PDB file of C-alpha atoms in Angstrom:
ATOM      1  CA  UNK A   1     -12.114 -16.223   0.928  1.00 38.00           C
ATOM      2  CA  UNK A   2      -8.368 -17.097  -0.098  1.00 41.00           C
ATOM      3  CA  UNK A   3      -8.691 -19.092  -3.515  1.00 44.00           C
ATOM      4  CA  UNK A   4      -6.356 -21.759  -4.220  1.00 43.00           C
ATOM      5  CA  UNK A   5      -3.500 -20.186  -5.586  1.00 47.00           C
ATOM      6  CA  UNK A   6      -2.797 -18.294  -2.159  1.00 85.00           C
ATOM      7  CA  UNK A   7      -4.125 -14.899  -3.165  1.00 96.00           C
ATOM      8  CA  UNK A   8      -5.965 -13.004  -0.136  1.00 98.00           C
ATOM      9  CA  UNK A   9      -8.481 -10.280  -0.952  1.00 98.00           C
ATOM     10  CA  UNK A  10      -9.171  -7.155   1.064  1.00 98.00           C
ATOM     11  CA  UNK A  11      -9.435  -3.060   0.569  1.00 98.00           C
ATOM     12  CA  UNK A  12      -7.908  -0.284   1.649  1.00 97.00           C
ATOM     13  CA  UNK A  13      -9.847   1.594   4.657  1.00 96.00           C
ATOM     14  CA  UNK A  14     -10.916   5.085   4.294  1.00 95.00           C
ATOM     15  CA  UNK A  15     -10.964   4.956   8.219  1.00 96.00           C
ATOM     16  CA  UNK A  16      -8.062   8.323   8.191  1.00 96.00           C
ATOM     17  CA  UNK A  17     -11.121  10.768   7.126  1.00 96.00           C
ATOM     18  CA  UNK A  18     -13.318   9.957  10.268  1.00 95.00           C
ATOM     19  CA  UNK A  19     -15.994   9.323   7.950  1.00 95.00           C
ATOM     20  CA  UNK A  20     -16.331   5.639   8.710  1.00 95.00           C
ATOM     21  CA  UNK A  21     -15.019   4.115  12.082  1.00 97.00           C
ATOM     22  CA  UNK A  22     -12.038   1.533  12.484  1.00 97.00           C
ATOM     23  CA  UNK A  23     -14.668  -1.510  13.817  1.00 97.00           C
ATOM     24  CA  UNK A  24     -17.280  -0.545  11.399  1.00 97.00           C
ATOM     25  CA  UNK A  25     -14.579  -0.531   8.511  1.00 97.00           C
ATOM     26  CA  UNK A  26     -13.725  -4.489  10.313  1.00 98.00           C
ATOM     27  CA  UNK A  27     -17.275  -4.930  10.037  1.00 97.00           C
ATOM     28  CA  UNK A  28     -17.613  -4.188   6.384  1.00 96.00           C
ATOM     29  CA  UNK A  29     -14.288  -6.243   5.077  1.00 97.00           C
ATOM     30  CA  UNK A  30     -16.152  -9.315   6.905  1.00 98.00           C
ATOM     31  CA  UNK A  31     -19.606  -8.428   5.678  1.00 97.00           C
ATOM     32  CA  UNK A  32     -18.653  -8.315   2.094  1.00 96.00           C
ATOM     33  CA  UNK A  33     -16.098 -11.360   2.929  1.00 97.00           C
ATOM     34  CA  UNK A  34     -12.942 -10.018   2.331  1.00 97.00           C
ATOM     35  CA  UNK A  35      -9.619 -11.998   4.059  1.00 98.00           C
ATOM     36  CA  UNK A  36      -8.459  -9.160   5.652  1.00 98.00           C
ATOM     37  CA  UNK A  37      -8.701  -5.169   5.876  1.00 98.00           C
ATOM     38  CA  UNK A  38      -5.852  -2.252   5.305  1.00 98.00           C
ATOM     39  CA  UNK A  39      -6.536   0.147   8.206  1.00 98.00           C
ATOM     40  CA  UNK A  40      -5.113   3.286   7.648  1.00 96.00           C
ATOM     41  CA  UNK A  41      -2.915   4.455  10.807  1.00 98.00           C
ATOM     42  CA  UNK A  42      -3.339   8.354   9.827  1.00 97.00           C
ATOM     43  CA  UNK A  43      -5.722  10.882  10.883  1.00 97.00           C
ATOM     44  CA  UNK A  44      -8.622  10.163  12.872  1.00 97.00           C
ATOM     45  CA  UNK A  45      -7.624   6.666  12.860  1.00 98.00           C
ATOM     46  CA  UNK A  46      -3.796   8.023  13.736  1.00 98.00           C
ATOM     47  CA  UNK A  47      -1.461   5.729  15.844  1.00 97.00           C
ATOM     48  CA  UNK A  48      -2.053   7.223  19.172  1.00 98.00           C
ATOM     49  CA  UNK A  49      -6.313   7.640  18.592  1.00 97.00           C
ATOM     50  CA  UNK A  50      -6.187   3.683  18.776  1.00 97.00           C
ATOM     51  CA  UNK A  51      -5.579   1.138  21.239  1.00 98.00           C
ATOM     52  CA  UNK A  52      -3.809  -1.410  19.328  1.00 98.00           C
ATOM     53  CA  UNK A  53      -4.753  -4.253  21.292  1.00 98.00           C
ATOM     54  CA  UNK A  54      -8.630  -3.520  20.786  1.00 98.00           C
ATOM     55  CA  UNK A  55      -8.278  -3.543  16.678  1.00 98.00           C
ATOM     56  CA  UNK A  56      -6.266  -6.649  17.032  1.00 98.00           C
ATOM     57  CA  UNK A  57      -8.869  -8.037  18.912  1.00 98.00           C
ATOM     58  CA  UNK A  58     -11.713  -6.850  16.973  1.00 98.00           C
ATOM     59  CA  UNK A  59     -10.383  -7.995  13.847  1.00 98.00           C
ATOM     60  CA  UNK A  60      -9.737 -11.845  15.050  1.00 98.00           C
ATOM     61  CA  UNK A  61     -13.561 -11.888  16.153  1.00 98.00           C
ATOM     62  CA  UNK A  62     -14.163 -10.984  12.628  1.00 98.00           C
ATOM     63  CA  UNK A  63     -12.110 -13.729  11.122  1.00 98.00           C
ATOM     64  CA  UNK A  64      -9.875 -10.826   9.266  1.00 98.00           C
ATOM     65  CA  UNK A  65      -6.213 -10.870   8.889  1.00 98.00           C
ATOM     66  CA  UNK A  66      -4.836  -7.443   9.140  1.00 98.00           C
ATOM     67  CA  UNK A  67      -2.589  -4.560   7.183  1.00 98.00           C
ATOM     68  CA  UNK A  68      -1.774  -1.454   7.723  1.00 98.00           C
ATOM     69  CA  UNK A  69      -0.877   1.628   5.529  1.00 98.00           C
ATOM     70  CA  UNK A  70       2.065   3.971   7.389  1.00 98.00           C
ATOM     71  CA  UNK A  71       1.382   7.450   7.467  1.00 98.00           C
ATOM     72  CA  UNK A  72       3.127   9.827   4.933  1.00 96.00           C
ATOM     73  CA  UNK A  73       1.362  13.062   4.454  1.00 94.00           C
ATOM     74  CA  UNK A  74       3.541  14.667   6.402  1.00 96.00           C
ATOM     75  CA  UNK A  75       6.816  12.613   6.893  1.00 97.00           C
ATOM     76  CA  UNK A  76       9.677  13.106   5.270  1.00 97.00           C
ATOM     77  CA  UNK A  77      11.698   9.881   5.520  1.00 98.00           C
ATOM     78  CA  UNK A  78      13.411  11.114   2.268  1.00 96.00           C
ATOM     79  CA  UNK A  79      14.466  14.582   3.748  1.00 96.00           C
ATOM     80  CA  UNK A  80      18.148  15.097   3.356  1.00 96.00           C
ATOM     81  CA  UNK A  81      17.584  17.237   6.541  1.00 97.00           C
ATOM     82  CA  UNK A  82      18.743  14.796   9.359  1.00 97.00           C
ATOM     83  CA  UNK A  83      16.484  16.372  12.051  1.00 98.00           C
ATOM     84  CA  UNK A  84      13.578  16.524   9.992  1.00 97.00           C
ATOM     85  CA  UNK A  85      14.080  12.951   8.731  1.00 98.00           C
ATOM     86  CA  UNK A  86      15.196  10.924  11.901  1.00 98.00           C
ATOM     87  CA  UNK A  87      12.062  12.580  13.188  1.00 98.00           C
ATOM     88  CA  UNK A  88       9.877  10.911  10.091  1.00 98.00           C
ATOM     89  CA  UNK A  89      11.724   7.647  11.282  1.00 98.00           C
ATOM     90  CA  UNK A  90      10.860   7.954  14.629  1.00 98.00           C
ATOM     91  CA  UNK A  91       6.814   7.880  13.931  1.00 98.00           C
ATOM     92  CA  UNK A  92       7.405   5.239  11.193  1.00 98.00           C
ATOM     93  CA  UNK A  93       8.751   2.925  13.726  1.00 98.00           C
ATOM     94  CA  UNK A  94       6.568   4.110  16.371  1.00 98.00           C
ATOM     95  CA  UNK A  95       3.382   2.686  13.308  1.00 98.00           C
ATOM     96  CA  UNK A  96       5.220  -0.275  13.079  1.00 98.00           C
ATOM     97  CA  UNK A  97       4.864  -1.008  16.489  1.00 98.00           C
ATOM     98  CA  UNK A  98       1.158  -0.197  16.777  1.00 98.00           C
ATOM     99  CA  UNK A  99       0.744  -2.313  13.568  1.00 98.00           C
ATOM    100  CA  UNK A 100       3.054  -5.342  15.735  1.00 98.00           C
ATOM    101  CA  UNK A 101       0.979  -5.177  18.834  1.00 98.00           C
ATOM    102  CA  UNK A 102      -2.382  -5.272  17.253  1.00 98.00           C
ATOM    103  CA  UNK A 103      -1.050  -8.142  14.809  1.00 98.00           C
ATOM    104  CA  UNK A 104      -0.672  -6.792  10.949  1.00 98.00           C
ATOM    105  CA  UNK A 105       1.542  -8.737   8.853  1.00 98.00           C
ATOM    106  CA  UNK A 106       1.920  -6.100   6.323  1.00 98.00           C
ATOM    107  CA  UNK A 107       2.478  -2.394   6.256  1.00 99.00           C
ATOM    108  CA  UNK A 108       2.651  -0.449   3.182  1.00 98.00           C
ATOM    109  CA  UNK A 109       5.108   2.374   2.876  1.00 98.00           C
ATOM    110  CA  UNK A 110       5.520   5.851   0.920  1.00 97.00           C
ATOM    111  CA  UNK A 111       9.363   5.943   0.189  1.00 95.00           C
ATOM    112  CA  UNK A 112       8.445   9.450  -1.219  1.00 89.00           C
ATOM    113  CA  UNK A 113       9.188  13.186  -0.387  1.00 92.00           C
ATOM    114  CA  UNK A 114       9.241  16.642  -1.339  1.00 92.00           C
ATOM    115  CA  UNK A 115      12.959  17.390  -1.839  1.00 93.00           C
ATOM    116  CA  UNK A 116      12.998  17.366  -5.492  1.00 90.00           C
ATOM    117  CA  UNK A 117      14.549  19.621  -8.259  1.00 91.00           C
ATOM    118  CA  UNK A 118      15.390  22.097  -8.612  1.00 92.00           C
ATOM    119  CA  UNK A 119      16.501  22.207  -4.956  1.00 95.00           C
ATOM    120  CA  UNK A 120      16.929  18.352  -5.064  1.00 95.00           C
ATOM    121  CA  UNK A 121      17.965  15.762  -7.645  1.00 93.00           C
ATOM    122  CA  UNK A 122      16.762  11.945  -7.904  1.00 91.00           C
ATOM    123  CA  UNK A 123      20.741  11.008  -7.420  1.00 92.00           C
ATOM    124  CA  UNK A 124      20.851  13.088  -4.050  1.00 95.00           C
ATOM    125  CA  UNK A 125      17.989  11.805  -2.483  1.00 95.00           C
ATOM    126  CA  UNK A 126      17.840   8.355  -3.810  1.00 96.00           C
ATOM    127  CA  UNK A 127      20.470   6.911  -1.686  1.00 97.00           C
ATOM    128  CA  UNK A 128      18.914   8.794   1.790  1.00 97.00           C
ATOM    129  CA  UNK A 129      15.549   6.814   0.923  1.00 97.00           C
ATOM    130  CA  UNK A 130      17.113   3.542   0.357  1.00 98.00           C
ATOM    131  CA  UNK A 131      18.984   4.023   3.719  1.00 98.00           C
ATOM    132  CA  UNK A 132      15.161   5.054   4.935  1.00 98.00           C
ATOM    133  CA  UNK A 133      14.007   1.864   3.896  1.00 98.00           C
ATOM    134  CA  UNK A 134      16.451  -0.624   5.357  1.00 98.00           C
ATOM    135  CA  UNK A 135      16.074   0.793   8.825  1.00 98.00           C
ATOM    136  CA  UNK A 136      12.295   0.706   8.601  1.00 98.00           C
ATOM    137  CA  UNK A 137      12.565  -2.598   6.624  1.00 98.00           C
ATOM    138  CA  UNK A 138      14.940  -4.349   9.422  1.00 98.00           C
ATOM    139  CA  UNK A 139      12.595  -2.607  12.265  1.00 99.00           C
ATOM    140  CA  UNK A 140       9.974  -4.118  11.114  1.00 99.00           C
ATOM    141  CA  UNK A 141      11.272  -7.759  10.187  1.00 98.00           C
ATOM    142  CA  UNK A 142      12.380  -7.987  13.881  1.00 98.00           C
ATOM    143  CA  UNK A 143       8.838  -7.478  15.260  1.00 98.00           C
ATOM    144  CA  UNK A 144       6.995  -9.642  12.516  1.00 98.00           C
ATOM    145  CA  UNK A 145       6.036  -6.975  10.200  1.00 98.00           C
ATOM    146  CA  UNK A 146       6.697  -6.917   6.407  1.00 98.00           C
ATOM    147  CA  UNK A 147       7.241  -3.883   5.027  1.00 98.00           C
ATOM    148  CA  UNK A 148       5.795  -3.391   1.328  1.00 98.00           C
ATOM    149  CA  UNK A 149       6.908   0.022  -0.450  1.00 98.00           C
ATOM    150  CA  UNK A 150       4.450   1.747  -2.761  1.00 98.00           C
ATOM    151  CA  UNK A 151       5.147   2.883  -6.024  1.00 98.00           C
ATOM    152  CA  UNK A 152       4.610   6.542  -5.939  1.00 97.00           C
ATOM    153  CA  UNK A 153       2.682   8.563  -8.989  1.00 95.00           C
ATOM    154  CA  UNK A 154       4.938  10.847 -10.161  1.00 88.00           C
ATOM    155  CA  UNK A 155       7.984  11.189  -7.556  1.00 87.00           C
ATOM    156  CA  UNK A 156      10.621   8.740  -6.264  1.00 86.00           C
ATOM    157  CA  UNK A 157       9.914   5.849  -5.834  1.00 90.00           C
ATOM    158  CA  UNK A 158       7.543   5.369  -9.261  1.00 95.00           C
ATOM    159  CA  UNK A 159       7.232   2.244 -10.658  1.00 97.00           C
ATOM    160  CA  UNK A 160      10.300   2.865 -12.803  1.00 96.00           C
ATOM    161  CA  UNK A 161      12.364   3.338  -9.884  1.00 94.00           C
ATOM    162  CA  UNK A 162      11.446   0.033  -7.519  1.00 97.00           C
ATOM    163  CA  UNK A 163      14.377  -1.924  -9.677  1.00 97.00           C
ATOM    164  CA  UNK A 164      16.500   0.101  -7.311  1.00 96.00           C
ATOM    165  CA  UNK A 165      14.561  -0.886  -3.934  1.00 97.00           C
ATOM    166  CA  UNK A 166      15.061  -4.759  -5.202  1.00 98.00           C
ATOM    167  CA  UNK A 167      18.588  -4.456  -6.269  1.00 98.00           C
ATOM    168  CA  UNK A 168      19.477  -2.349  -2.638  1.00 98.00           C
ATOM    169  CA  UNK A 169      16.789  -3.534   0.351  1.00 98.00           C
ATOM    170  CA  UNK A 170      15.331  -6.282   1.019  1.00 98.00           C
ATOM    171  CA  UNK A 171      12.271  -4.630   1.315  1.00 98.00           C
ATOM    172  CA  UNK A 172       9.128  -5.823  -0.505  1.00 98.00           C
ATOM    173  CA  UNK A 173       6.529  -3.910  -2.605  1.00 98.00           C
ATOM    174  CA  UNK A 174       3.280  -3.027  -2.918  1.00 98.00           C
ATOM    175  CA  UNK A 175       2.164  -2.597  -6.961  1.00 98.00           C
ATOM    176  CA  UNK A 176       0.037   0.108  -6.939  1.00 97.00           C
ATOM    177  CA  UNK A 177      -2.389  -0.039 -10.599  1.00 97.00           C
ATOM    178  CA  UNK A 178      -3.266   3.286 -11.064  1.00 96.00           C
ATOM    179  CA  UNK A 179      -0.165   4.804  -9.775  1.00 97.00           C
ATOM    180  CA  UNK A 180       2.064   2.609 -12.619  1.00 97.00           C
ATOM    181  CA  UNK A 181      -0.745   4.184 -15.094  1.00 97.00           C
ATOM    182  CA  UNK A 182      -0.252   7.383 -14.565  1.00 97.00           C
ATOM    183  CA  UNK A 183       3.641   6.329 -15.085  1.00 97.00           C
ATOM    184  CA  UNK A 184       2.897   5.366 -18.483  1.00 96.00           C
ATOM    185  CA  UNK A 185       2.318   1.615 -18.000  1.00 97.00           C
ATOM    186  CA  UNK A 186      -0.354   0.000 -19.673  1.00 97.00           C
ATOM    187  CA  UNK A 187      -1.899  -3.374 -18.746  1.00 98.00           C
ATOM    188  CA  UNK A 188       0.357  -5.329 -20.779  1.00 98.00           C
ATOM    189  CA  UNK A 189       3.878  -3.644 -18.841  1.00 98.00           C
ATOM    190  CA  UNK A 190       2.121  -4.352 -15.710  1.00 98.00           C
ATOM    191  CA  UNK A 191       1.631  -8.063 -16.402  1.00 98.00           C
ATOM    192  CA  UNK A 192       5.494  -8.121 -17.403  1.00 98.00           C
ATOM    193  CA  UNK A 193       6.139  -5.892 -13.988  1.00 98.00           C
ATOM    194  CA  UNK A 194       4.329  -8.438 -11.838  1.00 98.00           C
ATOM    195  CA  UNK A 195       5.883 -11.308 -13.851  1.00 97.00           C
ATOM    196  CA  UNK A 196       9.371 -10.273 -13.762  1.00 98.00           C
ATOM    197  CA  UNK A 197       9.017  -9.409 -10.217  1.00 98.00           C
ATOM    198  CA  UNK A 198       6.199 -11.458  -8.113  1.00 97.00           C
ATOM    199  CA  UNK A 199       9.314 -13.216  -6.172  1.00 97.00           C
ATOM    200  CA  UNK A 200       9.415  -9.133  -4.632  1.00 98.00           C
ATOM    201  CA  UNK A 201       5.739  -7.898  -5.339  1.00 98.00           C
ATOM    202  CA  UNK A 202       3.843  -9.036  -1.913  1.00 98.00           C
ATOM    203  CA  UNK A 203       1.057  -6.697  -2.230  1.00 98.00           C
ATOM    204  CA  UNK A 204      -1.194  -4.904  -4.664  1.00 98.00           C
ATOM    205  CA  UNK A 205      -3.357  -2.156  -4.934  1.00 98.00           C
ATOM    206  CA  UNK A 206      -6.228  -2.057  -7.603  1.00 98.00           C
ATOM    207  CA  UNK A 207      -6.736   1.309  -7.936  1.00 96.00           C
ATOM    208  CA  UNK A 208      -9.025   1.878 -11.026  1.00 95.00           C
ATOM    209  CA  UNK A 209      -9.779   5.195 -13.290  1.00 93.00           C
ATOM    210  CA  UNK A 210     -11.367   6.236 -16.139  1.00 95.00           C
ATOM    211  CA  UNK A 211      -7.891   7.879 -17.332  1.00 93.00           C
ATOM    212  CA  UNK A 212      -4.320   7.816 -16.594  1.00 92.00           C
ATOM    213  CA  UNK A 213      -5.254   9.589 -13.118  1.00 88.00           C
ATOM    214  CA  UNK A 214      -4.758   8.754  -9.525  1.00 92.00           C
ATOM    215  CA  UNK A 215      -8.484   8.230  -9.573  1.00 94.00           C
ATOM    216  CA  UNK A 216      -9.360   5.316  -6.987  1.00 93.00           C
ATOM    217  CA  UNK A 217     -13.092   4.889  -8.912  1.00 94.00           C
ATOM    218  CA  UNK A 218     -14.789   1.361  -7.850  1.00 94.00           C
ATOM    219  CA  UNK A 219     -13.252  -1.378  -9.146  1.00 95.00           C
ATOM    220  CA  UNK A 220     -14.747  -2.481 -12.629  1.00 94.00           C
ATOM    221  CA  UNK A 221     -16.140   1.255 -13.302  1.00 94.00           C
ATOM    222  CA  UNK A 222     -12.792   2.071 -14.786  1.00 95.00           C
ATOM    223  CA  UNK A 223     -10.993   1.429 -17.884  1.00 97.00           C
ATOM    224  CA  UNK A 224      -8.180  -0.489 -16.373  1.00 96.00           C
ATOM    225  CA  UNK A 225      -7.779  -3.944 -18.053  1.00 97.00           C
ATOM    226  CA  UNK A 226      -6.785  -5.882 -15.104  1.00 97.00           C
ATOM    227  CA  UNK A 227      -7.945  -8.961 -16.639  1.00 97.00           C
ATOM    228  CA  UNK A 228      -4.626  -8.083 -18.629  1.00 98.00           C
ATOM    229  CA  UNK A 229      -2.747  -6.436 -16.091  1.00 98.00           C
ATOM    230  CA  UNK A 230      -3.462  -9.559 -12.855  1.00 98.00           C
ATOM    231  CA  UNK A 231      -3.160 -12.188 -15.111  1.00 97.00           C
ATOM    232  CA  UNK A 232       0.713 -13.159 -13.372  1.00 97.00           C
ATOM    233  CA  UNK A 233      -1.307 -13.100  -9.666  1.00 97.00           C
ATOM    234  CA  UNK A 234      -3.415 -16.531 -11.242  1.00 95.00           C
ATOM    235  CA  UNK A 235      -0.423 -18.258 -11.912  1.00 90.00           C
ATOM    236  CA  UNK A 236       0.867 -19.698  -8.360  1.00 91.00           C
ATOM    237  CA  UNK A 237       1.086 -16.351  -6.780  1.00 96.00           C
ATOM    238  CA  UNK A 238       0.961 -16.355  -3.287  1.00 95.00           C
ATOM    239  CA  UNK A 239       0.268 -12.368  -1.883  1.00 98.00           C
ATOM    240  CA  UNK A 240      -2.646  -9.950  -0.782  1.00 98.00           C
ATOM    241  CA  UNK A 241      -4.831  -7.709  -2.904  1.00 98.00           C
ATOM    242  CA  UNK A 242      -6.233  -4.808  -1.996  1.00 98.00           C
ATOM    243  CA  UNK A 243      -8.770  -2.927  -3.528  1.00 98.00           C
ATOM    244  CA  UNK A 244      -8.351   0.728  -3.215  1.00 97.00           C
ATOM    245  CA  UNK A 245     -11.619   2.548  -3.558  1.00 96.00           C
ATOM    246  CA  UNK A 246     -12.460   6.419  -2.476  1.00 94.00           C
ATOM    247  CA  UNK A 247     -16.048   5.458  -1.402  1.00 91.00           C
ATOM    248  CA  UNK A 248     -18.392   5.043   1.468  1.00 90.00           C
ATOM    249  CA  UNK A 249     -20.681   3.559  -0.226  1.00 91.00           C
ATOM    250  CA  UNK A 250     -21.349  -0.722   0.667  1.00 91.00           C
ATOM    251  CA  UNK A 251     -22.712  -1.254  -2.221  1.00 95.00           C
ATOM    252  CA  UNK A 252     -19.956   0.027  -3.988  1.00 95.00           C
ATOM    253  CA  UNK A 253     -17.270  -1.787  -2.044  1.00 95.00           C
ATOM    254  CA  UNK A 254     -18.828  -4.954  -2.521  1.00 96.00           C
ATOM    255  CA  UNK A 255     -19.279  -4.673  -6.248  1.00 96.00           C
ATOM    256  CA  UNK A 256     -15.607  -3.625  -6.292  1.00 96.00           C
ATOM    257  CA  UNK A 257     -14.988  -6.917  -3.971  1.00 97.00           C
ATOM    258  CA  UNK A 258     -17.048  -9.092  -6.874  1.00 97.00           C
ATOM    259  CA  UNK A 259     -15.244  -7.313  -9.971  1.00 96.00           C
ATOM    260  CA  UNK A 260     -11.777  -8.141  -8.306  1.00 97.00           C
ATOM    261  CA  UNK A 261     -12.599 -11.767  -7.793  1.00 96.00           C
ATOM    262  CA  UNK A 262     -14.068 -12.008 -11.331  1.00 96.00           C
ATOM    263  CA  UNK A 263     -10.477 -11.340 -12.170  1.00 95.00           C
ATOM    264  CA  UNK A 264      -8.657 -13.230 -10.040  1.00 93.00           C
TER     265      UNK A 264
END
């Protein structure tokens, strides 16, 4: 349960695949005793395949707290296309008020996209996702919702790039491990990362691999230092963890759940 310094503990759902259902991913986060779950609102567990007011309720009996992750396969809030990208907007906010009604504090947010050179340069696109990002970020502040944007593996926004979100929203984020590995950080940059910025950080992802990959391998199995790498969330922190693991496997989840409060 939530330890004294105000850190929550949770995971990322893999409820999008089908493979495990939305109330039997609840029942899991409560099982293993996690403070809340991150329900993915894409495929079969897409927006409109859910009836808000059901997960909400579900989730309370459970004594979980809830977050979402918006969609982003196949949105392009980034697009300098207007049609195609007020149309991305429309479904984000559409999420955001699924996420409202059933009662998540948090959603997490790709501020990525696929208009990138040569047809596309960082400078061009930059300033359409900031823009992105207030309206979603505003959107969601007036319904309760905090919106926490991802650092992105590889294309806008990485880790490198989130300076920019702080300096120009006042949007949150969501540090994402294994995506600031494959970015070149090591655990020692991503103690200074979450140092310099914990005031902005609300959210994490502990994403663990075995190389600087995109890997999402049980928490612990890795070669991720996060003993290093968390140390800042010990120190009067106050935020959610989530850890991100591609498995339906219990036991796996709840070794990942006792390797993440080892750390913490």
């Amino acid at each position: 349960m939530t330890d004294d310094a105000g850190v929550r503990r949770g995971y990322v759902t893999q409820t999008h695949t089908g493979a495990v259902s939305w109330d039997e991913a609840l029942r899991q986060a409560s099982a293993v005793g996690f403070d809340f779950a991150e329900l993915y609102l894409d495929g079969a567990t897409e927006r409109t395949r859910l009836d808000p007011g059901s997960v909400g309720s579900a989730a309370a009996e459970e004594g979980l707290d809830l977050l979402v992750h918006l969609p982003f396969v196949d949105l392009e809030i980034g697009s300098p296309r207007d049609p195609v990208r007020e149309g991305s907007l429309s479904e984000q906010r559409a999420c955001i008020e699924a996420a409202a009604e059933m009662g998540a504090e948090k959603a997490v947010l790709h501020a990525g996209t696929s208009a990138r050179p040569p047809e596309w340069q960082l400078d061009e696109i930059a300033p359409i996702l900031l823009d992105s990002i207030r309206i979603l970020d505003r959107f969601a502040a007036d319904r309760g919702v905090e919106i926490c944007v991802e650092n992105l593996p590889g294309v806008p926004f990485t880790v490198h790039h989130l300076d920019r979100v702080f300096e120009e929203t006042e949007a949150s984020a969501t540090f994402d491990t294994g995506h600031a590995r494959v970015d070149g950080m090591d655990a020692d940059e991503m103690a200074d990362f979450l140092d310099a910025h914990g005031d902005r950080v609300s959210h994490v992802h502990v994403n663990d691999a075995r190389e600087d990959a995109d890997e999402h391998v049980p928490t612990g199995s890795g070669t991720t230092d996060f003993e290093t790498a968390l140390a800042p969330l010990r120190e009067d922190w106050t935020g959610t963890v989530s850890v991100e693991v591609y498995t339906f496997d219990f036991d796996y989840l709840e070794l990942s759940a006792e390797k993440l409060d080892a750390v913490l």
